[in-house]
């Protein structure tokens, strides 16, 4: 509760936490995973982060010097860059991680596109010069 009520904490950690949770879900969803219900609990945590991200989307839409950049990212962490990363994750082979990425992208895309529909964000991706090739690459990269 303390986290979701403090804008400074949300601004600094929310996007990074979401990325780390989704990366953790990739490992928790493996058949050899030793954690009982780890995938289910991690997916629940992602859904909780989804509610926070949606509620604080205005705060997270702008770049912030205080915001931590998720591991492996070179771009500034914002809702828009999170949506770009989530789109890449929709091509993953790990079922639970892929499903969570799709659900999260569907909920967050309107905040990144400035539209009330996720289709507007996706149309923006497809309309880019490399759009169709990028869409194909997302779904072929993990095969």
Short mmCIF file of N, CA and C in Angstrom, two decimals:
data_model
loop_
_atom_site.label_atom_id
_atom_site.label_comp_id
_atom_site.label_asym_id
_atom_site.label_seq_id
_atom_site.Cartn_x
_atom_site.Cartn_y
_atom_site.Cartn_z
N UNK A 1 0.82 -1.19 0.00
CA UNK A 1 0.00 0.00 0.00
C UNK A 1 0.87 1.25 0.00
N UNK A 2 1.94 1.24 0.77
CA UNK A 2 2.81 2.42 0.83
C UNK A 2 3.38 2.75 -0.54
N UNK A 3 3.71 1.73 -1.31
CA UNK A 3 4.29 1.96 -2.63
C UNK A 3 3.31 2.64 -3.56
N UNK A 4 2.10 2.12 -3.63
CA UNK A 4 1.15 2.65 -4.61
C UNK A 4 0.62 4.03 -4.27
N UNK A 5 0.84 4.47 -3.05
CA UNK A 5 0.35 5.78 -2.64
C UNK A 5 1.41 6.87 -2.70
N UNK A 6 2.63 6.50 -3.00
CA UNK A 6 3.73 7.48 -3.03
C UNK A 6 4.19 7.69 -4.47
N UNK A 7 3.87 8.84 -5.02
CA UNK A 7 4.24 9.13 -6.41
C UNK A 7 5.74 9.05 -6.64
N UNK A 8 6.53 9.47 -5.66
CA UNK A 8 7.99 9.43 -5.82
C UNK A 8 8.48 8.00 -6.00
N UNK A 9 7.91 7.05 -5.25
CA UNK A 9 8.29 5.65 -5.37
C UNK A 9 7.81 5.06 -6.70
N UNK A 10 6.60 5.40 -7.07
CA UNK A 10 6.06 4.92 -8.34
C UNK A 10 6.90 5.44 -9.49
N UNK A 11 7.21 6.73 -9.45
CA UNK A 11 8.01 7.33 -10.52
C UNK A 11 9.37 6.65 -10.63
N UNK A 12 9.98 6.35 -9.53
CA UNK A 12 11.32 5.79 -9.55
C UNK A 12 11.35 4.31 -9.92
N UNK A 13 10.40 3.51 -9.43
CA UNK A 13 10.54 2.05 -9.51
C UNK A 13 9.48 1.30 -10.32
N UNK A 14 8.33 1.87 -10.61
CA UNK A 14 7.21 1.10 -11.17
C UNK A 14 7.53 0.42 -12.50
N UNK A 15 8.13 1.13 -13.42
CA UNK A 15 8.41 0.53 -14.73
C UNK A 15 9.48 -0.55 -14.59
N UNK A 16 10.52 -0.27 -13.84
CA UNK A 16 11.57 -1.27 -13.63
C UNK A 16 11.00 -2.52 -12.96
N UNK A 17 10.17 -2.34 -11.94
CA UNK A 17 9.57 -3.49 -11.25
C UNK A 17 8.73 -4.33 -12.20
N UNK A 18 7.98 -3.68 -13.06
CA UNK A 18 7.14 -4.40 -14.01
C UNK A 18 7.99 -5.24 -14.96
N UNK A 19 9.06 -4.66 -15.46
CA UNK A 19 9.96 -5.38 -16.36
C UNK A 19 10.59 -6.58 -15.65
N UNK A 20 11.07 -6.37 -14.44
CA UNK A 20 11.71 -7.45 -13.69
C UNK A 20 10.70 -8.55 -13.37
N UNK A 21 9.49 -8.18 -13.03
CA UNK A 21 8.46 -9.19 -12.77
C UNK A 21 8.17 -10.03 -14.02
N UNK A 22 8.07 -9.39 -15.16
CA UNK A 22 7.81 -10.14 -16.40
C UNK A 22 9.00 -11.03 -16.76
N UNK A 23 10.20 -10.55 -16.52
CA UNK A 23 11.37 -11.39 -16.77
C UNK A 23 11.39 -12.57 -15.81
N UNK A 24 11.00 -12.35 -14.58
CA UNK A 24 10.93 -13.43 -13.59
C UNK A 24 9.87 -14.45 -13.99
N UNK A 25 8.78 -13.96 -14.54
CA UNK A 25 7.71 -14.86 -14.96
C UNK A 25 8.18 -15.82 -16.05
N UNK A 26 9.08 -15.37 -16.90
CA UNK A 26 9.64 -16.26 -17.92
C UNK A 26 10.30 -17.47 -17.29
N UNK A 27 10.99 -17.28 -16.19
CA UNK A 27 11.70 -18.38 -15.53
C UNK A 27 10.78 -19.19 -14.64
N UNK A 28 9.80 -18.55 -14.03
CA UNK A 28 8.89 -19.23 -13.11
C UNK A 28 7.94 -20.16 -13.85
N UNK A 29 7.74 -19.92 -15.13
CA UNK A 29 6.77 -20.70 -15.92
C UNK A 29 7.38 -21.97 -16.51
N UNK A 30 8.62 -22.24 -16.21
CA UNK A 30 9.28 -23.43 -16.77
C UNK A 30 8.88 -24.67 -15.99
N UNK A 31 8.79 -25.81 -16.69
CA UNK A 31 8.40 -27.05 -16.00
C UNK A 31 9.37 -27.45 -14.89
N UNK A 32 10.63 -27.07 -15.00
CA UNK A 32 11.60 -27.45 -13.98
C UNK A 32 11.71 -26.44 -12.85
N UNK A 33 10.82 -25.45 -12.86
CA UNK A 33 10.83 -24.43 -11.81
C UNK A 33 10.52 -25.07 -10.46
N UNK A 34 11.30 -24.70 -9.44
CA UNK A 34 11.12 -25.31 -8.12
C UNK A 34 10.11 -24.58 -7.25
N UNK A 35 9.74 -23.38 -7.62
CA UNK A 35 8.81 -22.60 -6.81
C UNK A 35 7.36 -23.02 -7.03
N UNK A 36 6.70 -23.41 -5.96
CA UNK A 36 5.29 -23.78 -6.06
C UNK A 36 4.46 -22.52 -6.26
N UNK A 37 3.68 -22.51 -7.30
CA UNK A 37 2.81 -21.38 -7.63
C UNK A 37 3.57 -20.09 -7.92
N UNK A 38 4.85 -20.19 -8.23
CA UNK A 38 5.65 -18.99 -8.49
C UNK A 38 5.10 -18.22 -9.69
N UNK A 39 4.74 -18.93 -10.74
CA UNK A 39 4.22 -18.25 -11.94
C UNK A 39 2.90 -17.54 -11.63
N UNK A 40 2.04 -18.19 -10.90
CA UNK A 40 0.74 -17.59 -10.56
C UNK A 40 0.92 -16.35 -9.68
N UNK A 41 1.79 -16.43 -8.71
CA UNK A 41 2.02 -15.29 -7.82
C UNK A 41 2.70 -14.14 -8.55
N UNK A 42 3.60 -14.45 -9.44
CA UNK A 42 4.27 -13.40 -10.22
C UNK A 42 3.27 -12.74 -11.16
N UNK A 43 2.41 -13.52 -11.78
CA UNK A 43 1.38 -12.96 -12.67
C UNK A 43 0.44 -12.05 -11.88
N UNK A 44 0.10 -12.43 -10.65
CA UNK A 44 -0.73 -11.58 -9.81
C UNK A 44 -0.04 -10.25 -9.50
N UNK A 45 1.26 -10.32 -9.26
CA UNK A 45 2.04 -9.10 -8.99
C UNK A 45 2.06 -8.20 -10.23
N UNK A 46 2.16 -8.80 -11.41
CA UNK A 46 2.13 -8.02 -12.65
C UNK A 46 0.77 -7.33 -12.80
N UNK A 47 -0.30 -8.02 -12.49
CA UNK A 47 -1.63 -7.41 -12.58
C UNK A 47 -1.76 -6.25 -11.60
N UNK A 48 -1.18 -6.38 -10.43
CA UNK A 48 -1.20 -5.28 -9.46
C UNK A 48 -0.41 -4.09 -10.01
N UNK A 49 0.75 -4.36 -10.61
CA UNK A 49 1.54 -3.29 -11.21
C UNK A 49 0.76 -2.64 -12.37
N UNK A 50 -0.02 -3.43 -13.08
CA UNK A 50 -0.83 -2.90 -14.18
C UNK A 50 -1.79 -1.84 -13.66
N UNK A 51 -2.44 -2.13 -12.54
CA UNK A 51 -3.38 -1.15 -11.97
C UNK A 51 -2.65 0.13 -11.58
N UNK A 52 -1.47 -0.01 -11.00
CA UNK A 52 -0.68 1.16 -10.61
C UNK A 52 -0.25 1.95 -11.84
N UNK A 53 0.25 1.26 -12.86
CA UNK A 53 0.71 1.93 -14.08
C UNK A 53 -0.42 2.69 -14.77
N UNK A 54 -1.59 2.09 -14.82
CA UNK A 54 -2.74 2.76 -15.44
C UNK A 54 -3.17 3.98 -14.62
N UNK A 55 -3.21 3.82 -13.31
CA UNK A 55 -3.64 4.92 -12.44
C UNK A 55 -2.65 6.08 -12.47
N UNK A 56 -1.38 5.78 -12.65
CA UNK A 56 -0.34 6.82 -12.64
C UNK A 56 0.26 7.05 -14.02
N UNK A 57 -0.52 6.80 -15.05
CA UNK A 57 -0.01 6.88 -16.42
C UNK A 57 0.49 8.28 -16.79
N UNK A 58 -0.16 9.32 -16.29
CA UNK A 58 0.30 10.68 -16.61
C UNK A 58 1.69 10.93 -16.05
N UNK A 59 1.93 10.47 -14.84
CA UNK A 59 3.23 10.62 -14.22
C UNK A 59 4.30 9.85 -15.00
N UNK A 60 3.95 8.64 -15.44
CA UNK A 60 4.92 7.75 -16.09
C UNK A 60 5.05 7.99 -17.60
N UNK A 61 4.23 8.86 -18.15
CA UNK A 61 4.31 9.15 -19.58
C UNK A 61 5.46 10.09 -19.91
N UNK A 62 5.88 10.86 -18.92
CA UNK A 62 6.97 11.82 -19.14
C UNK A 62 8.27 11.24 -18.61
N UNK A 63 9.38 11.60 -19.25
CA UNK A 63 10.69 11.17 -18.77
C UNK A 63 10.96 11.81 -17.41
N UNK A 64 11.73 11.10 -16.60
CA UNK A 64 12.07 11.59 -15.26
C UNK A 64 13.52 11.26 -14.96
N UNK A 65 14.23 12.22 -14.39
CA UNK A 65 15.63 11.98 -14.01
C UNK A 65 15.72 11.00 -12.86
N UNK A 66 14.68 10.91 -12.07
CA UNK A 66 14.67 10.03 -10.90
C UNK A 66 14.36 8.57 -11.26
N UNK A 67 13.74 8.35 -12.40
CA UNK A 67 13.29 7.01 -12.77
C UNK A 67 14.45 6.10 -13.12
N UNK A 68 14.39 4.91 -12.58
CA UNK A 68 15.42 3.91 -12.87
C UNK A 68 15.11 3.26 -14.23
N UNK A 69 16.16 2.97 -14.95
CA UNK A 69 16.03 2.32 -16.25
C UNK A 69 16.13 0.81 -16.05
N UNK A 70 15.18 0.05 -16.57
CA UNK A 70 15.24 -1.41 -16.41
C UNK A 70 16.51 -2.00 -17.01
N UNK A 71 16.96 -3.13 -16.49
CA UNK A 71 18.17 -3.77 -17.00
C UNK A 71 18.06 -4.06 -18.51
N UNK A 72 19.10 -3.70 -19.23
CA UNK A 72 19.14 -3.96 -20.67
C UNK A 72 18.52 -2.89 -21.53
N UNK A 73 17.89 -1.89 -20.94
CA UNK A 73 17.26 -0.82 -21.71
C UNK A 73 18.27 0.29 -21.97
N UNK A 74 18.17 0.90 -23.14
CA UNK A 74 18.99 2.06 -23.44
C UNK A 74 18.13 3.32 -23.51
N UNK A 75 16.85 3.16 -23.75
CA UNK A 75 15.93 4.30 -23.83
C UNK A 75 15.43 4.69 -22.44
N UNK A 76 14.93 5.91 -22.35
CA UNK A 76 14.33 6.39 -21.13
C UNK A 76 13.08 5.58 -20.82
N UNK A 77 12.89 5.23 -19.57
CA UNK A 77 11.73 4.43 -19.17
C UNK A 77 10.49 5.31 -19.07
N UNK A 78 9.54 5.08 -19.96
CA UNK A 78 8.23 5.75 -19.94
C UNK A 78 7.19 4.71 -20.30
N UNK A 79 5.93 5.10 -20.22
CA UNK A 79 4.85 4.20 -20.64
C UNK A 79 5.06 3.80 -22.11
N UNK A 80 5.45 4.75 -22.94
CA UNK A 80 5.65 4.47 -24.38
C UNK A 80 6.76 3.45 -24.60
N UNK A 81 7.89 3.61 -23.92
CA UNK A 81 8.98 2.65 -24.12
C UNK A 81 8.65 1.30 -23.48
N UNK A 82 7.86 1.33 -22.41
CA UNK A 82 7.40 0.07 -21.82
C UNK A 82 6.51 -0.67 -22.83
N UNK A 83 5.63 0.04 -23.51
CA UNK A 83 4.78 -0.59 -24.52
C UNK A 83 5.61 -1.17 -25.65
N UNK A 84 6.65 -0.47 -26.07
CA UNK A 84 7.54 -1.01 -27.11
C UNK A 84 8.18 -2.31 -26.64
N UNK A 85 8.65 -2.32 -25.40
CA UNK A 85 9.28 -3.52 -24.85
C UNK A 85 8.26 -4.65 -24.70
N UNK A 86 7.05 -4.30 -24.24
CA UNK A 86 6.01 -5.32 -24.08
C UNK A 86 5.66 -5.95 -25.42
N UNK A 87 5.62 -5.13 -26.47
CA UNK A 87 5.33 -5.67 -27.79
C UNK A 87 6.37 -6.72 -28.17
N UNK A 88 7.63 -6.45 -27.89
CA UNK A 88 8.69 -7.43 -28.17
C UNK A 88 8.45 -8.73 -27.37
N UNK A 89 7.89 -8.60 -26.17
CA UNK A 89 7.68 -9.77 -25.32
C UNK A 89 6.49 -10.62 -25.76
N UNK A 90 5.62 -10.07 -26.59
CA UNK A 90 4.46 -10.85 -27.04
C UNK A 90 4.86 -11.99 -27.97
N UNK A 91 6.09 -12.00 -28.43
CA UNK A 91 6.57 -13.08 -29.28
C UNK A 91 7.33 -14.15 -28.52
N UNK A 92 7.41 -14.04 -27.22
CA UNK A 92 8.16 -15.01 -26.40
C UNK A 92 7.47 -16.37 -26.42
N UNK A 93 8.25 -17.41 -26.18
CA UNK A 93 7.69 -18.77 -26.17
C UNK A 93 7.11 -19.14 -24.81
N UNK A 94 7.54 -18.46 -23.75
CA UNK A 94 7.02 -18.78 -22.41
C UNK A 94 5.59 -18.27 -22.29
N UNK A 95 4.67 -19.18 -22.13
CA UNK A 95 3.24 -18.87 -22.20
C UNK A 95 2.79 -17.82 -21.20
N UNK A 96 3.10 -17.99 -19.94
CA UNK A 96 2.62 -17.06 -18.92
C UNK A 96 3.19 -15.65 -19.14
N UNK A 97 4.47 -15.56 -19.47
CA UNK A 97 5.09 -14.26 -19.72
C UNK A 97 4.49 -13.60 -20.95
N UNK A 98 4.28 -14.37 -21.99
CA UNK A 98 3.69 -13.84 -23.23
C UNK A 98 2.27 -13.33 -22.96
N UNK A 99 1.50 -14.11 -22.25
CA UNK A 99 0.11 -13.72 -21.96
C UNK A 99 0.05 -12.45 -21.12
N UNK A 100 0.89 -12.37 -20.08
CA UNK A 100 0.92 -11.17 -19.25
C UNK A 100 1.37 -9.96 -20.06
N UNK A 101 2.35 -10.14 -20.93
CA UNK A 101 2.81 -9.03 -21.77
C UNK A 101 1.69 -8.55 -22.68
N UNK A 102 0.93 -9.47 -23.25
CA UNK A 102 -0.18 -9.09 -24.12
C UNK A 102 -1.25 -8.32 -23.35
N UNK A 103 -1.60 -8.83 -22.18
CA UNK A 103 -2.63 -8.16 -21.37
C UNK A 103 -2.17 -6.77 -20.94
N UNK A 104 -0.93 -6.68 -20.52
CA UNK A 104 -0.40 -5.40 -20.07
C UNK A 104 -0.30 -4.41 -21.23
N UNK A 105 0.15 -4.87 -22.38
CA UNK A 105 0.21 -4.01 -23.57
C UNK A 105 -1.18 -3.52 -23.94
N UNK A 106 -2.16 -4.40 -23.90
CA UNK A 106 -3.53 -4.03 -24.24
C UNK A 106 -4.05 -2.92 -23.32
N UNK A 107 -3.70 -3.01 -22.04
CA UNK A 107 -4.16 -2.01 -21.07
C UNK A 107 -3.38 -0.70 -21.14
N UNK A 108 -2.08 -0.78 -21.43
CA UNK A 108 -1.23 0.42 -21.40
C UNK A 108 -1.14 1.14 -22.74
N UNK A 109 -1.36 0.45 -23.83
CA UNK A 109 -1.21 1.07 -25.16
C UNK A 109 -2.03 2.35 -25.33
N UNK A 110 -3.26 2.40 -24.84
CA UNK A 110 -4.00 3.66 -24.99
C UNK A 110 -3.30 4.86 -24.34
N UNK A 111 -2.61 4.62 -23.24
CA UNK A 111 -1.90 5.72 -22.57
C UNK A 111 -0.67 6.15 -23.37
N UNK A 112 -0.08 5.24 -24.10
CA UNK A 112 1.09 5.56 -24.92
C UNK A 112 0.68 6.21 -26.24
N UNK A 113 -0.49 5.82 -26.76
CA UNK A 113 -0.93 6.31 -28.06
C UNK A 113 -1.74 7.59 -27.96
N UNK A 114 -2.18 7.94 -26.76
CA UNK A 114 -3.03 9.11 -26.62
C UNK A 114 -4.42 8.87 -27.18
N UNK A 115 -4.82 7.62 -27.21
CA UNK A 115 -6.13 7.23 -27.74
C UNK A 115 -6.79 6.32 -26.72
N UNK A 116 -8.06 6.12 -26.86
CA UNK A 116 -8.75 5.23 -25.92
C UNK A 116 -8.71 3.77 -26.38
N UNK A 117 -8.09 3.54 -27.53
CA UNK A 117 -8.08 2.18 -28.09
C UNK A 117 -6.67 1.66 -28.28
N UNK A 118 -6.41 0.42 -27.90
CA UNK A 118 -5.10 -0.18 -28.14
C UNK A 118 -4.78 -0.29 -29.63
N UNK A 119 -5.80 -0.40 -30.45
CA UNK A 119 -5.59 -0.53 -31.89
C UNK A 119 -4.87 0.69 -32.46
N UNK A 120 -5.05 1.85 -31.86
CA UNK A 120 -4.37 3.06 -32.34
C UNK A 120 -2.86 2.93 -32.14
N UNK A 121 -2.45 2.36 -31.02
CA UNK A 121 -1.01 2.16 -30.78
C UNK A 121 -0.45 1.17 -31.79
N UNK A 122 -1.15 0.07 -31.98
CA UNK A 122 -0.67 -0.95 -32.91
C UNK A 122 -0.63 -0.42 -34.34
N UNK A 123 -1.61 0.36 -34.72
CA UNK A 123 -1.62 0.97 -36.06
C UNK A 123 -0.38 1.85 -36.24
N UNK A 124 0.00 2.56 -35.18
CA UNK A 124 1.20 3.38 -35.23
C UNK A 124 2.45 2.55 -35.46
N UNK A 125 2.49 1.35 -34.89
CA UNK A 125 3.63 0.45 -35.09
C UNK A 125 3.66 -0.02 -36.54
N UNK A 126 2.54 -0.45 -37.05
CA UNK A 126 2.47 -1.01 -38.40
C UNK A 126 2.74 0.06 -39.46
N UNK A 127 2.34 1.30 -39.18
CA UNK A 127 2.50 2.37 -40.17
C UNK A 127 3.93 2.91 -40.26
N UNK A 128 4.80 2.51 -39.34
CA UNK A 128 6.20 2.94 -39.43
C UNK A 128 6.82 2.29 -40.66
N UNK A 129 7.89 2.90 -41.20
CA UNK A 129 8.51 2.35 -42.42
C UNK A 129 8.90 0.87 -42.28
N UNK A 130 9.39 0.48 -41.11
CA UNK A 130 9.78 -0.91 -40.91
C UNK A 130 8.70 -1.70 -40.15
N UNK A 131 7.50 -1.15 -40.06
CA UNK A 131 6.43 -1.74 -39.27
C UNK A 131 6.10 -3.19 -39.56
N UNK A 132 5.74 -3.53 -40.80
CA UNK A 132 5.39 -4.93 -41.08
C UNK A 132 6.56 -5.90 -40.81
N UNK A 133 7.76 -5.47 -41.14
CA UNK A 133 8.94 -6.30 -40.88
C UNK A 133 9.16 -6.48 -39.37
N UNK A 134 8.93 -5.42 -38.64
CA UNK A 134 9.10 -5.48 -37.18
C UNK A 134 8.09 -6.43 -36.55
N UNK A 135 6.85 -6.37 -36.99
CA UNK A 135 5.82 -7.26 -36.46
C UNK A 135 6.20 -8.72 -36.74
N UNK A 136 6.64 -8.98 -37.96
CA UNK A 136 7.05 -10.34 -38.31
C UNK A 136 8.22 -10.79 -37.45
N UNK A 137 9.18 -9.92 -37.25
CA UNK A 137 10.37 -10.27 -36.48
C UNK A 137 10.05 -10.60 -35.02
N UNK A 138 9.08 -9.89 -34.45
CA UNK A 138 8.70 -10.16 -33.06
C UNK A 138 8.24 -11.59 -32.90
N UNK A 139 7.49 -12.08 -33.86
CA UNK A 139 6.93 -13.41 -33.71
C UNK A 139 7.82 -14.52 -34.26
N UNK A 140 8.90 -14.15 -34.93
CA UNK A 140 9.85 -15.16 -35.40
C UNK A 140 11.12 -15.21 -34.58
N UNK A 141 11.38 -14.21 -33.74
CA UNK A 141 12.65 -14.12 -33.03
C UNK A 141 12.86 -15.21 -31.99
N UNK A 142 11.82 -15.70 -31.41
CA UNK A 142 11.97 -16.67 -30.31
C UNK A 142 11.64 -18.10 -30.74
N UNK A 143 11.45 -18.29 -32.03
CA UNK A 143 11.09 -19.62 -32.52
C UNK A 143 12.33 -20.47 -32.68
#
